[in-house]
mmCIF file of C-alpha atoms and ligand atoms in Angstrom:
data_model
loop_
_atom_site.group_PDB
_atom_site.id
_atom_site.type_symbol
_atom_site.label_atom_id
_atom_site.label_comp_id
_atom_site.label_asym_id
_atom_site.label_seq_id
_atom_site.Cartn_x
_atom_site.Cartn_y
_atom_site.Cartn_z
ATOM 1 C CA SER A 28 19.285 -0.816 -22.439
ATOM 2 C CA THR A 29 18.060 2.515 -20.866
ATOM 3 C CA VAL A 30 14.639 3.286 -23.217
ATOM 4 C CA LEU A 31 13.256 5.734 -20.551
ATOM 5 C CA ALA A 32 14.448 8.142 -18.416
ATOM 6 C CA GLY A 33 13.616 11.315 -15.932
ATOM 7 C CA HIS A 34 16.089 13.119 -14.137
ATOM 8 C CA GLY A 35 15.885 16.109 -11.593
ATOM 9 C CA LEU A 36 12.138 15.762 -12.404
ATOM 10 C CA VAL A 37 10.670 19.142 -10.545
ATOM 11 C CA LYS A 38 6.992 19.894 -10.987
ATOM 12 C CA LYS A 39 5.011 22.733 -9.105
ATOM 13 C CA TYR A 40 1.617 23.755 -8.853
ATOM 14 C CA GLY A 41 1.764 26.637 -7.496
ATOM 15 C CA SER A 42 2.851 26.299 -3.332
ATOM 16 C CA THR A 43 2.202 22.658 -4.256
ATOM 17 C CA THR A 44 5.400 20.964 -4.858
ATOM 18 C CA ALA A 45 4.225 17.585 -6.985
ATOM 19 C CA LEU A 46 7.657 16.303 -8.181
ATOM 20 C CA ALA A 47 10.557 17.074 -5.911
ATOM 21 C CA GLY A 48 13.466 16.136 -7.852
ATOM 22 C CA VAL A 49 12.737 12.898 -8.960
ATOM 23 C CA ASP A 50 15.227 10.618 -10.834
ATOM 24 C CA VAL A 51 14.159 7.135 -12.570
ATOM 25 C CA GLU A 52 14.883 4.513 -15.593
ATOM 26 C CA VAL A 53 13.374 1.817 -17.294
ATOM 27 C CA ARG A 54 14.997 -0.471 -19.789
ATOM 28 C CA LYS A 55 13.524 -2.484 -22.506
ATOM 29 C CA ARG A 56 11.232 -5.448 -21.139
ATOM 30 C CA ASP A 57 11.459 -3.550 -17.822
ATOM 31 C CA SER A 58 7.875 -3.344 -15.674
ATOM 32 C CA LEU A 59 7.931 -0.206 -13.052
ATOM 33 C CA ALA A 60 5.109 -0.403 -10.861
ATOM 34 C CA ILE A 61 5.106 3.334 -8.988
ATOM 35 C CA MET A 62 3.035 2.797 -5.553
ATOM 36 C CA GLY A 63 2.452 5.433 -3.343
ATOM 37 C CA PRO A 64 -0.503 7.986 -0.798
ATOM 38 C CA SER A 65 -2.955 10.100 -2.533
ATOM 39 C CA GLY A 66 -1.680 13.281 -3.611
ATOM 40 C CA SER A 67 2.110 11.807 -3.053
ATOM 41 C CA GLY A 68 2.612 12.733 -6.977
ATOM 42 C CA LYS A 69 2.733 9.714 -9.028
ATOM 43 C CA SER A 70 -0.007 10.558 -11.622
ATOM 44 C CA THR A 71 2.163 13.358 -11.812
ATOM 45 C CA LEU A 72 5.412 11.629 -11.964
ATOM 46 C CA LEU A 73 3.935 9.031 -14.838
ATOM 47 C CA HIS A 74 1.982 11.731 -17.138
ATOM 48 C CA THR A 75 5.531 13.365 -16.950
ATOM 49 C CA LEU A 76 7.326 10.334 -18.270
ATOM 50 C CA ALA A 77 4.889 10.218 -21.000
ATOM 51 C CA GLY A 78 4.877 13.457 -22.342
ATOM 52 C CA ILE A 79 1.627 15.004 -20.851
ATOM 53 C CA ILE A 80 2.921 17.470 -18.474
ATOM 54 C CA ARG A 81 5.886 19.542 -19.006
ATOM 55 C CA PRO A 82 8.181 19.457 -15.551
ATOM 56 C CA ASP A 83 9.658 22.576 -14.817
ATOM 57 C CA GLU A 84 13.280 21.561 -13.940
ATOM 58 C CA GLY A 85 15.271 18.306 -14.680
ATOM 59 C CA GLN A 86 14.665 16.335 -18.275
ATOM 60 C CA VAL A 87 12.906 13.426 -19.962
ATOM 61 C CA GLN A 88 14.728 10.813 -22.085
ATOM 62 C CA LEU A 89 13.618 8.414 -24.554
ATOM 63 C CA ARG A 90 15.883 6.128 -25.417
ATOM 64 C CA GLY A 91 18.846 9.183 -25.005
ATOM 65 C CA GLU A 92 16.845 11.949 -26.850
ATOM 66 C CA ARG A 93 15.369 14.480 -24.827
ATOM 67 C CA ILE A 94 11.940 15.541 -25.555
ATOM 68 C CA ASP A 95 10.987 17.707 -22.767
ATOM 69 C CA LYS A 96 11.551 20.661 -24.665
ATOM 70 C CA TRP A 97 9.530 19.249 -27.496
ATOM 71 C CA GLY A 98 7.087 21.528 -28.509
ATOM 72 C CA GLU A 99 2.796 20.260 -28.455
ATOM 73 C CA ASN A 100 2.567 19.087 -32.049
ATOM 74 C CA ARG A 101 5.683 16.602 -31.734
ATOM 75 C CA LEU A 102 4.905 15.195 -28.026
ATOM 76 C CA SER A 103 1.420 14.101 -29.367
ATOM 77 C CA ALA A 104 2.746 12.598 -32.424
ATOM 78 C CA LEU A 105 5.599 10.873 -29.869
ATOM 79 C CA ARG A 106 2.315 9.774 -27.724
ATOM 80 C CA ARG A 107 0.530 8.044 -30.443
ATOM 81 C CA LYS A 108 3.345 6.702 -32.627
ATOM 82 C CA ARG A 109 6.253 5.349 -29.382
ATOM 83 C CA PHE A 110 3.663 5.086 -26.036
ATOM 84 C CA GLY A 111 0.595 2.842 -25.359
ATOM 85 C CA PHE A 112 -1.811 4.230 -22.711
ATOM 86 C CA VAL A 113 -4.031 1.972 -20.238
ATOM 87 C CA PHE A 114 -6.082 3.466 -17.884
ATOM 88 C CA GLN A 115 -8.898 3.021 -15.166
ATOM 89 C CA PHE A 116 -11.812 2.844 -17.371
ATOM 90 C CA GLY A 117 -13.665 4.585 -20.106
ATOM 91 C CA GLN A 118 -11.351 4.876 -22.114
ATOM 92 C CA LEU A 119 -12.890 2.402 -25.309
ATOM 93 C CA LEU A 120 -14.783 4.340 -27.823
ATOM 94 C CA PRO A 121 -18.864 3.154 -26.896
ATOM 95 C CA GLU A 122 -20.233 2.857 -30.757
ATOM 96 C CA LEU A 123 -17.035 0.836 -32.551
ATOM 97 C CA PRO A 124 -16.833 -2.848 -31.926
ATOM 98 C CA ALA A 125 -13.373 -4.422 -30.236
ATOM 99 C CA GLU A 126 -11.587 -5.006 -32.748
ATOM 100 C CA GLU A 127 -11.739 -1.717 -33.781
ATOM 101 C CA ASN A 128 -11.558 0.276 -30.823
ATOM 102 C CA ALA A 129 -7.798 -2.024 -30.595
ATOM 103 C CA ALA A 130 -6.923 -1.194 -33.928
ATOM 104 C CA LEU A 131 -7.777 2.774 -33.658
ATOM 105 C CA PRO A 132 -3.959 3.995 -33.421
ATOM 106 C CA LEU A 133 -2.656 2.215 -36.214
ATOM 107 C CA MET A 134 -5.979 3.836 -38.325
ATOM 108 C CA LEU A 135 -4.772 7.263 -36.878
ATOM 109 C CA GLU A 136 -1.090 6.711 -38.399
ATOM 110 C CA GLY A 137 -3.060 6.018 -41.610
ATOM 111 C CA VAL A 138 -2.523 2.481 -42.029
ATOM 112 C CA PRO A 139 -6.345 1.081 -43.680
ATOM 113 C CA ARG A 140 -9.019 -0.075 -41.353
ATOM 114 C CA LYS A 141 -8.344 -3.683 -42.664
ATOM 115 C CA ASP A 142 -4.869 -3.879 -41.851
ATOM 116 C CA ALA A 143 -5.457 -2.384 -38.700
ATOM 117 C CA VAL A 144 -8.481 -5.066 -37.415
ATOM 118 C CA ALA A 145 -6.077 -7.980 -39.311
ATOM 119 C CA ARG A 146 -3.152 -6.417 -36.543
ATOM 120 C CA ALA A 147 -5.209 -6.085 -33.949
ATOM 121 C CA ARG A 148 -7.316 -9.847 -33.797
ATOM 122 C CA ARG A 149 -3.779 -11.204 -33.439
ATOM 123 C CA TRP A 150 -3.926 -9.812 -29.899
ATOM 124 C CA PHE A 151 -7.505 -11.524 -29.155
ATOM 125 C CA ALA A 152 -6.238 -14.724 -28.360
ATOM 126 C CA PRO A 153 -3.121 -14.030 -26.639
ATOM 127 C CA LEU A 154 -5.763 -12.325 -24.420
ATOM 128 C CA GLY A 155 -8.092 -14.631 -24.031
ATOM 129 C CA LEU A 156 -10.309 -12.155 -26.460
ATOM 130 C CA GLU A 157 -10.974 -14.596 -28.930
ATOM 131 C CA GLY A 158 -14.878 -14.650 -30.010
ATOM 132 C CA LEU A 159 -15.369 -10.865 -28.852
ATOM 133 C CA GLU A 160 -13.903 -9.053 -30.972
ATOM 134 C CA GLN A 161 -17.424 -7.933 -32.896
ATOM 135 C CA ARG A 162 -18.686 -6.424 -29.232
ATOM 136 C CA ARG A 163 -19.529 -3.173 -28.330
ATOM 137 C CA PRO A 164 -17.944 -1.954 -24.628
ATOM 138 C CA GLY A 165 -20.994 -1.990 -24.098
ATOM 139 C CA GLN A 166 -21.232 -5.356 -24.384
ATOM 140 C CA LEU A 167 -18.066 -6.687 -22.229
ATOM 141 C CA SER A 168 -16.693 -7.164 -18.500
ATOM 142 C CA GLY A 169 -14.800 -4.422 -17.063
ATOM 143 C CA GLY A 170 -12.204 -7.055 -17.301
ATOM 144 C CA GLN A 171 -12.954 -7.946 -20.960
ATOM 145 C CA ALA A 172 -12.913 -3.915 -21.623
ATOM 146 C CA GLN A 173 -9.608 -3.678 -19.668
ATOM 147 C CA ARG A 174 -8.048 -6.183 -21.988
ATOM 148 C CA VAL A 175 -9.325 -4.855 -25.446
ATOM 149 C CA ALA A 176 -7.615 -1.800 -23.920
ATOM 150 C CA ILE A 177 -4.104 -3.538 -23.342
ATOM 151 C CA ALA A 178 -4.637 -4.753 -26.923
ATOM 152 C CA ARG A 179 -4.670 -1.224 -27.881
ATOM 153 C CA ALA A 180 -2.098 -0.363 -26.448
ATOM 154 C CA LEU A 181 0.011 -2.703 -27.545
ATOM 155 C CA VAL A 182 -1.176 -2.740 -30.825
ATOM 156 C CA ALA A 183 1.368 -0.023 -32.594
ATOM 157 C CA GLU A 184 4.495 -1.555 -30.739
ATOM 158 C CA PRO A 185 5.036 1.238 -28.402
ATOM 159 C CA ASP A 186 8.584 1.377 -26.657
ATOM 160 C CA VAL A 187 7.183 2.243 -23.309
ATOM 161 C CA VAL A 188 3.341 1.357 -22.501
ATOM 162 C CA PHE A 189 2.014 3.827 -19.376
ATOM 163 C CA ALA A 190 -0.843 2.045 -17.199
ATOM 164 C CA ASP A 191 -3.146 4.969 -14.992
ATOM 165 C CA GLU A 192 -4.503 2.573 -12.458
ATOM 166 C CA PRO A 193 -5.636 -0.203 -14.941
ATOM 167 C CA THR A 194 -7.694 -2.322 -12.308
ATOM 168 C CA GLY A 195 -8.848 0.415 -10.078
ATOM 169 C CA ALA A 196 -12.314 -0.561 -11.391
ATOM 170 C CA LEU A 197 -11.988 -4.388 -11.143
ATOM 171 C CA ASP A 198 -12.834 -7.186 -8.192
ATOM 172 C CA GLN A 199 -9.675 -8.752 -6.659
ATOM 173 C CA ARG A 200 -9.562 -12.150 -9.613
ATOM 174 C CA THR A 201 -9.789 -9.492 -12.056
ATOM 175 C CA SER A 202 -7.229 -7.201 -11.380
ATOM 176 C CA THR A 203 -5.256 -9.909 -11.031
ATOM 177 C CA GLU A 204 -5.934 -11.681 -14.421
ATOM 178 C CA VAL A 205 -5.354 -8.179 -16.367
ATOM 179 C CA VAL A 206 -2.271 -7.421 -14.821
ATOM 180 C CA GLN A 207 -0.984 -10.709 -16.158
ATOM 181 C CA LEU A 208 -1.672 -10.227 -18.592
ATOM 182 C CA LEU A 209 -0.891 -6.412 -19.132
ATOM 183 C CA THR A 210 2.498 -6.768 -17.814
ATOM 184 C CA PHE A 211 3.139 -10.596 -19.696
ATOM 185 C CA ALA A 212 1.618 -9.296 -23.401
ATOM 186 C CA THR A 213 3.676 -5.830 -22.301
ATOM 187 C CA ARG A 214 6.993 -7.548 -22.137
ATOM 188 C CA GLU A 215 6.503 -10.199 -25.447
ATOM 189 C CA THR A 216 6.708 -7.161 -27.329
ATOM 190 C CA GLY A 217 9.648 -5.864 -25.743
ATOM 191 C CA ALA A 218 8.386 -2.537 -24.389
ATOM 192 C CA ALA A 219 8.666 -0.997 -21.087
ATOM 193 C CA LEU A 220 5.515 -0.873 -18.453
ATOM 194 C CA VAL A 221 5.465 1.951 -16.653
ATOM 195 C CA MET A 222 2.405 1.448 -14.183
ATOM 196 C CA VAL A 223 0.546 3.715 -11.085
ATOM 197 C CA THR A 224 -1.217 1.250 -8.499
ATOM 198 C CA HIS A 225 -2.810 1.085 -5.195
ATOM 199 C CA ASP A 226 -2.866 -2.462 -5.016
ATOM 200 C CA ALA A 227 0.949 -3.525 -3.669
ATOM 201 C CA ASP A 228 -0.538 -7.351 -4.706
ATOM 202 C CA VAL A 229 -0.609 -5.756 -8.787
ATOM 203 C CA ALA A 230 2.286 -3.474 -8.220
ATOM 204 C CA ALA A 231 4.102 -7.620 -7.676
ATOM 205 C CA HIS A 232 3.589 -8.276 -11.607
ATOM 206 C CA CYS A 233 6.234 -5.866 -12.145
ATOM 207 C CA ASP A 234 9.974 -5.947 -12.373
ATOM 208 C CA ARG A 235 10.265 -3.223 -9.590
ATOM 209 C CA VAL A 236 7.765 -1.043 -7.214
ATOM 210 C CA LEU A 237 8.845 2.741 -6.592
ATOM 211 C CA GLN A 238 7.602 4.515 -3.507
ATOM 212 C CA VAL A 239 6.457 7.911 -3.763
ATOM 213 C CA ARG A 240 6.238 10.070 -1.203
ATOM 214 C CA ASP A 241 5.500 13.825 -1.063
ATOM 215 C CA GLY A 242 7.236 14.233 -4.537
ATOM 216 C CA ARG A 243 10.407 12.097 -3.772
ATOM 217 C CA ILE A 244 11.093 8.467 -4.379
ATOM 218 C CA SER A 245 11.026 7.266 -0.545
ATOM 219 C CA GLY A 246 11.894 3.613 -1.824
ATOM 220 C CA HIS A 247 12.968 1.421 -4.536
ATOM 221 C CA SER A 248 12.453 -3.049 -4.522
ATOM 222 C CA HIS A 249 13.351 -5.572 -6.474
ATOM 223 C CA PHE A 250 10.715 -8.318 -6.975
ATOM 224 C CA THR A 251 12.852 -10.387 -9.928
ATOM 225 C CA VAL A 252 16.681 -10.300 -11.135
ATOM 226 C CA ALA A 253 16.413 -8.270 -14.142
HETATM 227 P P1 ADP B 3 -1.352 10.777 -6.844
HETATM 228 O O1 ADP B 3 -1.436 10.301 -8.608
HETATM 229 O O2 ADP B 3 0.155 10.489 -5.933
HETATM 230 O O3 ADP B 3 -2.740 11.233 -5.825
HETATM 231 P P2 ADP B 3 -0.945 13.589 -7.920
HETATM 232 O O4 ADP B 3 0.163 13.549 -8.674
HETATM 233 O O5 ADP B 3 -1.820 13.795 -8.807
HETATM 234 O O6 ADP B 3 -0.599 12.631 -7.044
HETATM 235 O O7 ADP B 3 -0.594 15.128 -7.014
HETATM 236 C C1 ADP B 3 0.158 15.642 -6.643
HETATM 237 C C2 ADP B 3 0.197 16.684 -5.952
HETATM 238 O O8 ADP B 3 0.211 17.550 -7.197
HETATM 239 C C3 ADP B 3 -1.153 16.734 -5.039
HETATM 240 O O9 ADP B 3 -1.351 17.682 -4.191
HETATM 241 C C4 ADP B 3 -1.976 17.144 -6.415
HETATM 242 O O10 ADP B 3 -3.636 18.392 -5.563
HETATM 243 C C5 ADP B 3 -1.145 17.960 -7.159
HETATM 244 N N1 ADP B 3 -1.516 18.751 -8.124
HETATM 245 C C6 ADP B 3 -1.824 18.058 -9.213
HETATM 246 N N2 ADP B 3 -2.020 18.062 -10.380
HETATM 247 C C7 ADP B 3 -2.699 19.707 -9.931
HETATM 248 C C8 ADP B 3 -3.095 20.763 -10.909
HETATM 249 N N3 ADP B 3 -3.563 20.270 -11.905
HETATM 250 N N4 ADP B 3 -3.387 21.590 -10.700
HETATM 251 C C9 ADP B 3 -2.672 22.017 -9.307
HETATM 252 N N5 ADP B 3 -2.464 20.892 -8.219
HETATM 253 C C10 ADP B 3 -1.976 19.671 -9.279
HETATM 254 P P1 ADP B 4 -5.451 10.683 -9.051
HETATM 255 O O1 ADP B 4 -5.341 10.667 -7.806
HETATM 256 O O2 ADP B 4 -5.847 9.103 -9.614
HETATM 257 O O3 ADP B 4 -4.020 11.209 -9.340
HETATM 258 P P2 ADP B 4 -7.056 12.764 -9.351
HETATM 259 O O4 ADP B 4 -8.607 12.609 -9.001
HETATM 260 O O5 ADP B 4 -6.784 13.606 -7.683
HETATM 261 O O6 ADP B 4 -6.539 11.430 -9.665
HETATM 262 O O7 ADP B 4 -6.927 13.998 -10.924
HETATM 263 C C1 ADP B 4 -7.107 13.748 -11.730
HETATM 264 C C2 ADP B 4 -6.710 14.721 -12.735
HETATM 265 O O8 ADP B 4 -6.691 16.251 -11.792
HETATM 266 C C3 ADP B 4 -4.983 14.904 -12.899
HETATM 267 O O9 ADP B 4 -4.960 14.807 -13.968
HETATM 268 C C4 ADP B 4 -3.764 15.801 -12.189
HETATM 269 O O10 ADP B 4 -3.010 16.075 -12.309
HETATM 270 C C5 ADP B 4 -5.368 16.737 -11.365
HETATM 271 N N1 ADP B 4 -5.568 17.047 -10.371
HETATM 272 C C6 ADP B 4 -5.300 16.873 -9.325
HETATM 273 N N2 ADP B 4 -5.349 17.601 -7.883
HETATM 274 C C7 ADP B 4 -5.455 18.303 -8.662
HETATM 275 C C8 ADP B 4 -5.660 20.058 -8.198
HETATM 276 N N3 ADP B 4 -5.370 19.873 -6.669
HETATM 277 N N4 ADP B 4 -6.357 20.779 -8.990
HETATM 278 C C9 ADP B 4 -6.380 20.252 -10.219
HETATM 279 N N5 ADP B 4 -6.047 19.371 -10.479
HETATM 280 C C10 ADP B 4 -5.883 18.559 -9.819
#
């Protein structure tokens, strides 16, 4: 079943057409990598699907419900509750221990700190973070920090996880570890994954790859049978 869909997405910045009519669908447990040259519209597509950028034309649907016309407050609540986000780096709060960083989305929803931290801690073993619960982000390696960010993206059991260059700041070996954990853990929760990456080896861990060029889909490949 389709969780998230964009149909006929168009986004312009002045005379620049960032998206020129894009159609994309992701299903439960589906992982989709978006690749393409710099400036081709990858980030704009991810941000449009995530309700951060409003398209000029077209529709975005979450579980069949149109969200592209929603107001800012409703969209930001939707992003908090139904979406998880992993960015390139620098997304953890430096003064909080790893377990509280991972628990933040639940705390923002009003879950008491103790309960939120207990739920976040369940992710530490599967993500290879056992024993690092109390570390501050400054005391974590780049790969460990990204794994805490994955725990945070998944802790509220979102429908979709959006990852924007999640391995962009990591070396090749750490990138492989992080993308394996990201795809595996996201699939475990039943969420869909939408990831922008420049790295073909990272993209190959996803079920499907969309190639974007000049704001259009220029190619689409399947790595595994869904
Ligand atoms: P990519 O992620 O593939 O590098 P982007 O989606 O960031 O591409 O950008 C697509 C095009 O839209 C580029 O030409 C970029 O310069 C332009 N663009 C993106 N965001 C803005 C913005 N906020 N204002 C003006 N132009 C933008
Ligand atoms: P990426 O290539 O990974 O998208 P950029 O540094 O190009 O990263 O873009 C970072 C942010 O700046 C994005 O949110 C994008 O929308 C915005 N942006 C990109 N191009 C422009 C532009 N020409 N003018 C204004 N904002 C832009």
